[in-house]
Tab-separated table of C-alpha atoms in Angstrom:
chain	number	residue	atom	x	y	z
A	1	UNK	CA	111.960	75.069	104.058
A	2	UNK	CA	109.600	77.384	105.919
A	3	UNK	CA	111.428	80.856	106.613
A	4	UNK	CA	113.655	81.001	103.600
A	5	UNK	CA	112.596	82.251	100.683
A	6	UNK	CA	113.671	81.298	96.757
A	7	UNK	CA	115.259	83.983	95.113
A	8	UNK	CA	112.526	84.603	92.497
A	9	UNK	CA	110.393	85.214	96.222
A	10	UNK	CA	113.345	87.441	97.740
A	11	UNK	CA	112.872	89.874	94.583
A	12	UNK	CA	109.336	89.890	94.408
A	13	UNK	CA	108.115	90.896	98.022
A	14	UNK	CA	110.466	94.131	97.898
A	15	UNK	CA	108.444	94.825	94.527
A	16	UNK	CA	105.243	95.175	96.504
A	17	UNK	CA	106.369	96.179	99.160
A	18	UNK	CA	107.082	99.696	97.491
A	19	UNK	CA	104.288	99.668	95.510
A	20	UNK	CA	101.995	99.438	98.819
A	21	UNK	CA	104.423	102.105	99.968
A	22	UNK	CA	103.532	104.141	97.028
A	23	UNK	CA	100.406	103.634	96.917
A	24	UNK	CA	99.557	105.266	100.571
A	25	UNK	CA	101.486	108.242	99.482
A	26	UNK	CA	99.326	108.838	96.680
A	27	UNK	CA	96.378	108.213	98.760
A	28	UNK	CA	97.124	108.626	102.443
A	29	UNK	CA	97.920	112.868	101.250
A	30	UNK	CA	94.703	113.814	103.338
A	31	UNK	CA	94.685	113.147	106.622
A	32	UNK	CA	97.678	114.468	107.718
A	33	UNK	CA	97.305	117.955	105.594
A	34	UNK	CA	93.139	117.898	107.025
A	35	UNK	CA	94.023	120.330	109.778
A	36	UNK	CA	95.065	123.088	107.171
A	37	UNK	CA	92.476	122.025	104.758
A	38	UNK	CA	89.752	122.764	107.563
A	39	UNK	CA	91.208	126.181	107.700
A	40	UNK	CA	91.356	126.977	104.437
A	41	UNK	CA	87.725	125.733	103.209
A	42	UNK	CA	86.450	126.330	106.968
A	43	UNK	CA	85.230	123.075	107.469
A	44	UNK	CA	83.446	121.721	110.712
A	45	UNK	CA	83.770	117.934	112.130
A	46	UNK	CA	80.927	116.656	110.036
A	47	UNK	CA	82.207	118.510	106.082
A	48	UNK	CA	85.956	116.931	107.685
A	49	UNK	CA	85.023	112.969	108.232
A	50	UNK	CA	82.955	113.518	104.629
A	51	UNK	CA	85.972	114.511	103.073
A	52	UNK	CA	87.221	110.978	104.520
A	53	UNK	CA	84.498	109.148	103.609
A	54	UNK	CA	83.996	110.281	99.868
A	55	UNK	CA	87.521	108.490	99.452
A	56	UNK	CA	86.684	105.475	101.731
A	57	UNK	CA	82.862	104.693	100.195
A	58	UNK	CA	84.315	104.926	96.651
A	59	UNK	CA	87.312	102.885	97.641
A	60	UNK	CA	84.904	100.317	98.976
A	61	UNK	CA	82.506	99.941	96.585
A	62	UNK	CA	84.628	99.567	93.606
A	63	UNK	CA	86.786	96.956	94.906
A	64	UNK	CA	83.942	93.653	95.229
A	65	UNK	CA	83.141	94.205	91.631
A	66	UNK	CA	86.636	94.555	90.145
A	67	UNK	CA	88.101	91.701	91.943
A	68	UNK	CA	85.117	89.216	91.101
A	69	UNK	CA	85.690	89.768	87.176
A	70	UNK	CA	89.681	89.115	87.970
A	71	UNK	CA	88.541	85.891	89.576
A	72	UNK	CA	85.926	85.125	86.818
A	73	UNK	CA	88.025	85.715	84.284
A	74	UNK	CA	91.661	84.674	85.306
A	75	UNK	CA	92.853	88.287	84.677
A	76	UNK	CA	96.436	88.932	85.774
A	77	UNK	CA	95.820	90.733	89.003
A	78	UNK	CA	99.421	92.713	88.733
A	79	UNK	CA	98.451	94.316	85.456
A	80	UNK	CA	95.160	95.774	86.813
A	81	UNK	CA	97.191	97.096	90.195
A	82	UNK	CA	99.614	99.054	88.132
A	83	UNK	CA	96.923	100.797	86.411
A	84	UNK	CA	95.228	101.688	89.942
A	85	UNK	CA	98.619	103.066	90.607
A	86	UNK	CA	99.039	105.437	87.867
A	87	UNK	CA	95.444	106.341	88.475
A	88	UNK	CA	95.470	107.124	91.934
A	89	UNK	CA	98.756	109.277	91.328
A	90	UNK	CA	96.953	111.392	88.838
A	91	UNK	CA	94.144	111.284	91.099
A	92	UNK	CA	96.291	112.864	93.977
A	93	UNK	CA	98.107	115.462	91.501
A	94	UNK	CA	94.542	116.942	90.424
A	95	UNK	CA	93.355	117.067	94.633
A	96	UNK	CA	96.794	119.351	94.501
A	97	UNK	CA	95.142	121.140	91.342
A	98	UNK	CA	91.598	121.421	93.079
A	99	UNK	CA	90.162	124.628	93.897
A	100	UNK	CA	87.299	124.390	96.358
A	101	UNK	CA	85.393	122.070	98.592
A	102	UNK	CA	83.361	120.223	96.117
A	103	UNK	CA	86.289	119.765	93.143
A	104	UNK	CA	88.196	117.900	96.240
A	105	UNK	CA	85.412	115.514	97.191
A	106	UNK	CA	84.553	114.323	93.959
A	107	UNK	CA	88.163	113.943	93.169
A	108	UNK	CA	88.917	111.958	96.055
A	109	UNK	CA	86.516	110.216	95.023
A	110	UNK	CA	87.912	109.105	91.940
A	111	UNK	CA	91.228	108.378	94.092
A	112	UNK	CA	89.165	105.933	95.822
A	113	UNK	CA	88.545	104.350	92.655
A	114	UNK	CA	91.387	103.636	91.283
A	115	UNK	CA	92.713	103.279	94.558
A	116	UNK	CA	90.547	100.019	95.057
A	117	UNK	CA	92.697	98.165	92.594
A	118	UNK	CA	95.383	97.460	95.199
A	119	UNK	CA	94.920	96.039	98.569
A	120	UNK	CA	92.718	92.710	97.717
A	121	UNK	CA	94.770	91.907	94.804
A	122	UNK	CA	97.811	92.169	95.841
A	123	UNK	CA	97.081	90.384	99.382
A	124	UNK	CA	95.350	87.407	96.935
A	125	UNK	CA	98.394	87.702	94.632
A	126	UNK	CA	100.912	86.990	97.082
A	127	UNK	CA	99.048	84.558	99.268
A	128	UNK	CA	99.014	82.809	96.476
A	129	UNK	CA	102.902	83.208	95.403
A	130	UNK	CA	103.919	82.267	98.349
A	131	UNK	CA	103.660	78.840	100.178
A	132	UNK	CA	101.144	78.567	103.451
A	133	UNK	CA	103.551	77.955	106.024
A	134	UNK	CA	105.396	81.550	105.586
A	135	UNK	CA	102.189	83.086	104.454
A	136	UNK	CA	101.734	85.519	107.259
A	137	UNK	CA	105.394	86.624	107.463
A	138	UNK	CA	105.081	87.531	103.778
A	139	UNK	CA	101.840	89.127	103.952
A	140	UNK	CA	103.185	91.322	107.239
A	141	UNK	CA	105.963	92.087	105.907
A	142	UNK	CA	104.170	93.544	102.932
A	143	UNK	CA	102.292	95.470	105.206
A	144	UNK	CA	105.618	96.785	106.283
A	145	UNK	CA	105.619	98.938	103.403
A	146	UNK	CA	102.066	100.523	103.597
A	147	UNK	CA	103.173	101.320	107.517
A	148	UNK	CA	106.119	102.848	106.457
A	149	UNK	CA	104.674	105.237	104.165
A	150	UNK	CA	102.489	106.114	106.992
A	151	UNK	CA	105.313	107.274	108.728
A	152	UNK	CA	106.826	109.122	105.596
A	153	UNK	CA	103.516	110.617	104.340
A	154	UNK	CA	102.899	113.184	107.158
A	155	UNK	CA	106.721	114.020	107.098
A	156	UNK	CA	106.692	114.823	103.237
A	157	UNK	CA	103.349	116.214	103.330
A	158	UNK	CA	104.453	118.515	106.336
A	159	UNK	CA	107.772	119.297	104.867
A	160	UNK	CA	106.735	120.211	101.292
A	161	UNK	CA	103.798	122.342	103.092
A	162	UNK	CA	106.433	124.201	104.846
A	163	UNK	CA	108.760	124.837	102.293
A	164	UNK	CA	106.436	126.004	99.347
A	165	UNK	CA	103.715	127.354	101.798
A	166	UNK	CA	100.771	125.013	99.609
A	167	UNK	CA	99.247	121.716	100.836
A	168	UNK	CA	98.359	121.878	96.918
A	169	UNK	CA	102.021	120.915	96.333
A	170	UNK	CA	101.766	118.472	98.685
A	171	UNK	CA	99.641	116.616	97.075
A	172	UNK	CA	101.232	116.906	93.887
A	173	UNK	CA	104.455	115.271	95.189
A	174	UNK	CA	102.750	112.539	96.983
A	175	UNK	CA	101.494	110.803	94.093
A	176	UNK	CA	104.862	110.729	92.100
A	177	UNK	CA	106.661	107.677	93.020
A	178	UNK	CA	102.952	105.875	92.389
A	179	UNK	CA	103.745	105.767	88.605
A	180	UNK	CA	107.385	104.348	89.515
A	181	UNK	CA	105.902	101.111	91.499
A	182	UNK	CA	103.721	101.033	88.402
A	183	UNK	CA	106.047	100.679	86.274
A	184	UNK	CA	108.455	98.340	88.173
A	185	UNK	CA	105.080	95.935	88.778
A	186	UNK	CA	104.802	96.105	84.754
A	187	UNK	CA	108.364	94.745	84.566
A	188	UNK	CA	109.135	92.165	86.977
A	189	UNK	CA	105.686	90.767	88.166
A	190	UNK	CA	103.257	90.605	85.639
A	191	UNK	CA	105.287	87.869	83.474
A	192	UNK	CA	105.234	86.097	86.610
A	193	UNK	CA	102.050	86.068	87.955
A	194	UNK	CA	100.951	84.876	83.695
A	195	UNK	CA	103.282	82.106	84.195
A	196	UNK	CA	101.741	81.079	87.848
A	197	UNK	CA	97.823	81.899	86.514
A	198	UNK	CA	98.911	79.092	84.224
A	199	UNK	CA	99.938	76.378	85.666
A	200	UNK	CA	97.015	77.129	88.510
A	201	UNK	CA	95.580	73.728	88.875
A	202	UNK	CA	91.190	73.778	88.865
A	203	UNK	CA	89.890	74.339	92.321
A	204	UNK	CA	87.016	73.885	93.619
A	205	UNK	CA	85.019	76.757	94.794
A	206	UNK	CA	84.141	77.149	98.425
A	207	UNK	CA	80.482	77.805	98.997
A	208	UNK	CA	79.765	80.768	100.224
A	209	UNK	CA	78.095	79.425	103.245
A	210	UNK	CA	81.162	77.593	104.057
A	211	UNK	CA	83.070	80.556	104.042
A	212	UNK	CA	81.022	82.255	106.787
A	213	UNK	CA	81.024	79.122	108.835
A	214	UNK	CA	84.659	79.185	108.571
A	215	UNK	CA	85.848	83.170	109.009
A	216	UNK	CA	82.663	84.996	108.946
A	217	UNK	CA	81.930	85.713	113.149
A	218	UNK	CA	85.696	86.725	113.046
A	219	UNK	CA	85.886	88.660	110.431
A	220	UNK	CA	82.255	90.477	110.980
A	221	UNK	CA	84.185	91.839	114.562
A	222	UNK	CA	87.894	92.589	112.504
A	223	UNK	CA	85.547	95.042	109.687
A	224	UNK	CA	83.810	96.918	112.789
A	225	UNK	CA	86.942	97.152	114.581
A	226	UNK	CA	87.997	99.440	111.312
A	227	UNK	CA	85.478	102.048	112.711
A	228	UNK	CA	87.592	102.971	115.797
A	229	UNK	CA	91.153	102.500	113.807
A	230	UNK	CA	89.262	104.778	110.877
A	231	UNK	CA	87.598	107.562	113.659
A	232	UNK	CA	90.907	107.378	114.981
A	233	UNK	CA	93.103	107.766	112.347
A	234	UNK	CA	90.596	110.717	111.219
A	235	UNK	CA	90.236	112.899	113.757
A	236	UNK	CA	93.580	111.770	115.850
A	237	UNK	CA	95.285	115.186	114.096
A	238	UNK	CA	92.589	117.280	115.066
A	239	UNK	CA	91.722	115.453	118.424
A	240	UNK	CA	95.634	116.984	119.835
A	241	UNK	CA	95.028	119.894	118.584
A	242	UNK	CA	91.820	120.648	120.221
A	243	UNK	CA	92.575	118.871	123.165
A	244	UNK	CA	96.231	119.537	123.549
A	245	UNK	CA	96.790	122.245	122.178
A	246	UNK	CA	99.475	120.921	119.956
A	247	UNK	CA	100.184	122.972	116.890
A	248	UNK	CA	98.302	121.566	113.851
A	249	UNK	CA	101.314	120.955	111.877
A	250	UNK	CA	103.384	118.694	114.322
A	251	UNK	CA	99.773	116.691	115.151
A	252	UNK	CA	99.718	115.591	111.312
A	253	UNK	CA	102.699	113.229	112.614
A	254	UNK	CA	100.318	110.994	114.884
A	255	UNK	CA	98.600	109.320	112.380
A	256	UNK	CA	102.082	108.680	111.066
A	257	UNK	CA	102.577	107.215	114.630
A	258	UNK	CA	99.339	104.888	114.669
A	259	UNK	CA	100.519	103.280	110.930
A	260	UNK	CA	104.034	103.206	111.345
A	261	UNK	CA	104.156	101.345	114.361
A	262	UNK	CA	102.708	98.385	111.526
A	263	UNK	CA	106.677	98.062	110.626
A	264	UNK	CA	107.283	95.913	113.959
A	265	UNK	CA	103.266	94.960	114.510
A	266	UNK	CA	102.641	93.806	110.981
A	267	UNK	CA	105.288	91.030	110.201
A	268	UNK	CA	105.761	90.115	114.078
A	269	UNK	CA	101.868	89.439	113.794
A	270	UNK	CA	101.925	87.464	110.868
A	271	UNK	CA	105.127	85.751	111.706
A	272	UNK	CA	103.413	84.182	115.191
A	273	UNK	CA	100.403	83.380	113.431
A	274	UNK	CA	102.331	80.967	111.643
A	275	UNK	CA	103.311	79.289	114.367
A	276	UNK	CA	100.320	79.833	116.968
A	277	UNK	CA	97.540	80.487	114.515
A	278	UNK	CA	95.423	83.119	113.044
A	279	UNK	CA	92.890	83.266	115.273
A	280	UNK	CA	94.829	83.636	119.073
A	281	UNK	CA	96.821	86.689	117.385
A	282	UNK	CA	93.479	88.407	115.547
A	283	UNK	CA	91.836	87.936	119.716
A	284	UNK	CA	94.948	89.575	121.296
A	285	UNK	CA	94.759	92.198	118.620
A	286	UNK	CA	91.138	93.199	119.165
A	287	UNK	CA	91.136	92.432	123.442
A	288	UNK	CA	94.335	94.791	123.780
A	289	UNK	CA	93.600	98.172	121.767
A	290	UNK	CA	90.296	99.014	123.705
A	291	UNK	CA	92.384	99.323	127.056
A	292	UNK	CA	94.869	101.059	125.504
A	293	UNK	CA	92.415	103.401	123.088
A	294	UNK	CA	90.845	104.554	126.805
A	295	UNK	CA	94.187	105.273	128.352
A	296	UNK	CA	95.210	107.676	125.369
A	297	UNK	CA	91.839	109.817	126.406
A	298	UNK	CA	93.153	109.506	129.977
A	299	UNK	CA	96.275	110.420	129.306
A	300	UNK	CA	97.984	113.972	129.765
A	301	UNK	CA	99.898	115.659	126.844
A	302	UNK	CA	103.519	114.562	126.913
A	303	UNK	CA	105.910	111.445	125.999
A	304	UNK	CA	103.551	108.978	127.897
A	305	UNK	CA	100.539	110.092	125.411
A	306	UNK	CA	102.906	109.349	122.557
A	307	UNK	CA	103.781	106.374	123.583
A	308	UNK	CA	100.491	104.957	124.283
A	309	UNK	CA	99.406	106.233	120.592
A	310	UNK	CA	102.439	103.910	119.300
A	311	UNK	CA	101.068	100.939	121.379
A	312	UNK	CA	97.593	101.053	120.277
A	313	UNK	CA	99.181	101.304	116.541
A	314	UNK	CA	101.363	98.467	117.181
A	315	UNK	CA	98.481	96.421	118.724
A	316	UNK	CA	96.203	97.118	115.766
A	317	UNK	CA	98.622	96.488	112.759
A	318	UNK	CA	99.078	92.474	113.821
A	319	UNK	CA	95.355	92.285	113.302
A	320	UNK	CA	95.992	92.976	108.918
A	321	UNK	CA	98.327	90.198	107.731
A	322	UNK	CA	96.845	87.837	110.089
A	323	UNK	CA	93.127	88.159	109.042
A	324	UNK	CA	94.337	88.334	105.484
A	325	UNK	CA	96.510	84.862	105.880
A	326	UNK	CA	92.981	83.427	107.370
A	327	UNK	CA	90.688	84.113	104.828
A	328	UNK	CA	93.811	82.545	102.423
A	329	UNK	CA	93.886	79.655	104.315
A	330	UNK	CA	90.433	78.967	103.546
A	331	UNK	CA	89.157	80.317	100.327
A	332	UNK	CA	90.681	78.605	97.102
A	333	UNK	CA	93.202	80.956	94.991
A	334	UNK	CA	90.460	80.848	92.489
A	335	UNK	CA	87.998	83.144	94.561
A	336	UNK	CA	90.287	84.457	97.050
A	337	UNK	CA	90.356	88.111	95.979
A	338	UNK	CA	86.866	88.440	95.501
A	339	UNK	CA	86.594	86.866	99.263
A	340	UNK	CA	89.242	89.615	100.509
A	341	UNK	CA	87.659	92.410	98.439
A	342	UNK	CA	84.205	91.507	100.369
A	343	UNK	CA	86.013	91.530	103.539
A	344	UNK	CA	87.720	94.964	102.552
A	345	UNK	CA	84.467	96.011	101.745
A	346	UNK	CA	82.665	95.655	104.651
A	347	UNK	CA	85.746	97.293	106.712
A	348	UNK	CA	85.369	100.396	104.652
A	349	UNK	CA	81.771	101.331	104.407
A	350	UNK	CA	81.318	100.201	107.833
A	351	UNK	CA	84.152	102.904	108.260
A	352	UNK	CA	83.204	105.148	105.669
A	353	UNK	CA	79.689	105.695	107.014
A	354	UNK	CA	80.121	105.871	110.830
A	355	UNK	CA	83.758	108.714	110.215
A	356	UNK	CA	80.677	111.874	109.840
A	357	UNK	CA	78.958	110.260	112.819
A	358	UNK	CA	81.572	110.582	115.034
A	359	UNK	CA	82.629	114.147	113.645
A	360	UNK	CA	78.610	114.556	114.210
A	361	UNK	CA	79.183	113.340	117.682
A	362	UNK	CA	82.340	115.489	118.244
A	363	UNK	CA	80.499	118.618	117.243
A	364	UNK	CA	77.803	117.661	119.876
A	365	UNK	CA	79.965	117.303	122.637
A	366	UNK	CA	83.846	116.858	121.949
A	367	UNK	CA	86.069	114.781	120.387
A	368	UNK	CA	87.345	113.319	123.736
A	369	UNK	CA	84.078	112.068	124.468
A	370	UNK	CA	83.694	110.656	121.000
A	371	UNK	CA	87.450	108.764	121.372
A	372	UNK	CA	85.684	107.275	124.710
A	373	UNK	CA	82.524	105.738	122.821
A	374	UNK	CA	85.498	104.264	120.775
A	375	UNK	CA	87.869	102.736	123.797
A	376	UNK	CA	84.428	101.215	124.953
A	377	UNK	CA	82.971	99.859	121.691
A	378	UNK	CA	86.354	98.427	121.126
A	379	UNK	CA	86.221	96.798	124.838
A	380	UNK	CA	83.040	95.351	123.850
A	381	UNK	CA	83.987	93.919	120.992
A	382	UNK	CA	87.165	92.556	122.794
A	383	UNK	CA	84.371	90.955	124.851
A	384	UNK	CA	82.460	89.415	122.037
A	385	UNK	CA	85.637	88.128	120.300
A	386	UNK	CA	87.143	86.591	123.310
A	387	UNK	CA	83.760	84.288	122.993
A	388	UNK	CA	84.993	83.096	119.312
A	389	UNK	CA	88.279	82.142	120.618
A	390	UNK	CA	90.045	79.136	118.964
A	391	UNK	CA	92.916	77.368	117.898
A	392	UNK	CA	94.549	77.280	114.447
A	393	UNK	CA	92.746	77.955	111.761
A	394	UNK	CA	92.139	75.017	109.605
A	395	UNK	CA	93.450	75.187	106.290
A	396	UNK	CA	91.410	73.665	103.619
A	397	UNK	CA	92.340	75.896	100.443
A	398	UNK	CA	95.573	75.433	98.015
A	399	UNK	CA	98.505	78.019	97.567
């Protein structure tokens, strides 16, 4: 019955649902600490969004290879994310250990590595665990725990800065409860996942062409829209502090804001794109945040700004789980995270190259003007989606 879930389902989503959790703690360390870092090191805009994009370019590029030889080769997808766990919280302990500019870039680097293991496979893992018709809710819901760490990630970052005076330490605690979901993935869902790469019955492989037919237009406009949510999410700390004034500590929190508003956008978006469709939620996603991306550089500093910030997040996060249940409603099980991995892909260097742009921009003029070019691109490509517009996707893959 759509909407309920077996038990061996009710005790698996948790699972991942704390290891996404855990894994944007070990990784998501950065941008709220960036103010102080940019103190410390003295970093302009430009040496700032390259801090970002070291992380995001490595993240990217890893990810296409690694899933296509887990597709190729039938490896168990679970095993491979609990290594990228351990990794990436070793990766975030030595950032805490770093001592200069250049030691931090070419360790988040690394982090972006091992980092790459998670988000494909686990989206391709579970789309495949669970059955189509509660595919979204499951997905979003997942989400659920990568929002919520964006929420807790600035607090703990900001709280252990306070109390031990170090954004080292920081660091240092934030990759911790990585090796727990590690080890919890080891235990419960890898014997699994060996059991359901078993009795996975011979697809045939979508051609590549058909793939683009199906998703491509759609998806091309969800990876660009990453460039706004990634300038955003990068310089949104900074952008209330220069702008606002607010004290660099307490502006860490807004990224927390954009995320964490995923816990209600993320599983309400996937839940009504079960019932209305993929591609009417992905539209309303990308038509709304433009609008409400301008009115956040319109608005004055107070509870109204704030509240816009948590719209635009909210907007934004139905986009994830709904795009993700597309591309598993058409791509077999067999290819699907190599399909999502190239999808991922394209979201993050298209996000990883144009973050020093737009600090390059900032230091030109300002950031406010920057966040403008934003509202409008996104407005535009509100525009261009509304011109894709469509009913439910057709599904032509299996689990």
């Amino acid at each position: 019955m759509a909407g309920t879930y077996s038990r061996a389902e009710a005790a698996i989503l948790p699972v991942f649902a704390w290891a996404h959790f855990s894994h944007h703690l070990a990784v998501g360390g950065l941008l709220p600490l960036l103010p102080v870092i940019r103190d410390e090191f003295a970093l302009d805009y430009l040496l700032s969004g390259t801090l970002v994009s070291g992380f995001s370019l490595a993240y990217g590029f890893a990810q296409v290879p690694l899933a296509f030889l887990i597709d190729r080769y039938r490896l168990r997808k679970s095993l491979v994310i609990a290594v990228g766990l351990f990794g990436a919280a070793l990766s975030s302990i030595a950032v805490g250990l770093s001592t200069s500019y250049g030691q931090m870039l070419v360790l988040l680097v690394l982090m972006g590595i091992f980092g790459s293991t998670y988000h494909a496979l686990a989206s391709s893992f579970l789309s495949e665990y669970f059955p189509a018709d509660s595919r979204g809710r499951s997905l979003g819901l997942h989400v659920v725990g990568g929002s919520a760490s964006f929420i807790a990630t600035p607090a703990l970052a900001l709280g252990i800065l306070n109390l031990s005076g170090s954004w080292r330490a920081a660091f240092i605690g934030l990759g911790l409860p990585a090796i727990v979901a590690g080890l919890l993935l080891l235990w419960l869902a890898s014997g699994r996942e060996k059991v359901m790469v078993g009795n996975r019955s011979p697809a045939a492989r979508l051609p590549i062409l058909d793939v683009v037919r199906l998703i491509g237009l759609l998806a091309l406009i969800a990876a660009v829209m990453q460039v706004v949510t990634g300038g955003i999410n990068t310089f949104l700390p900074l952008y209330l502090v220069d702008r606002h004034g607010v004290p660099r500590e307490v502006a860490g929190i807004a990224v927390g804001l954009v995320a964490g508003a995923g816990i209600v956008g993320a599983p309400a978006g996937g839940m009504l794109s079960d019932r209305v469709g993929r591609k009417p939620v992905i539209l309303l996603s990308v038509l709304l945040s433009g609008p409400l991306l301008y009115l956040i550089t319109a608005a004055p500093h107070g509870v109204g700004l704030y509240l816009l910030i948590v719209l635009y997040g909210l907007v934004i996060s139905m986009r994830m789980p709904t795009m993700e249940s597309l591309i598993a409603d058409v791509v077999p099980a067999a290819q699907r995270a190599t399909v999502l991995s190239a999808y991922y892909f394209l979201a993050n260097e298209v996000s990883g190259v144009a973050t020093p742009l737009i600090g390059l921009l900032s230091d030109l003029t300002d950031l406010n003007t920057a966040f403008v070019v934003l509202a409008v691109f996104s407005i535009l490509a509100g525009g261009l989606a509304a011109l894709l517009r469509g009913g439910k996707a057709e599904r032509t893959a299996g689990p």
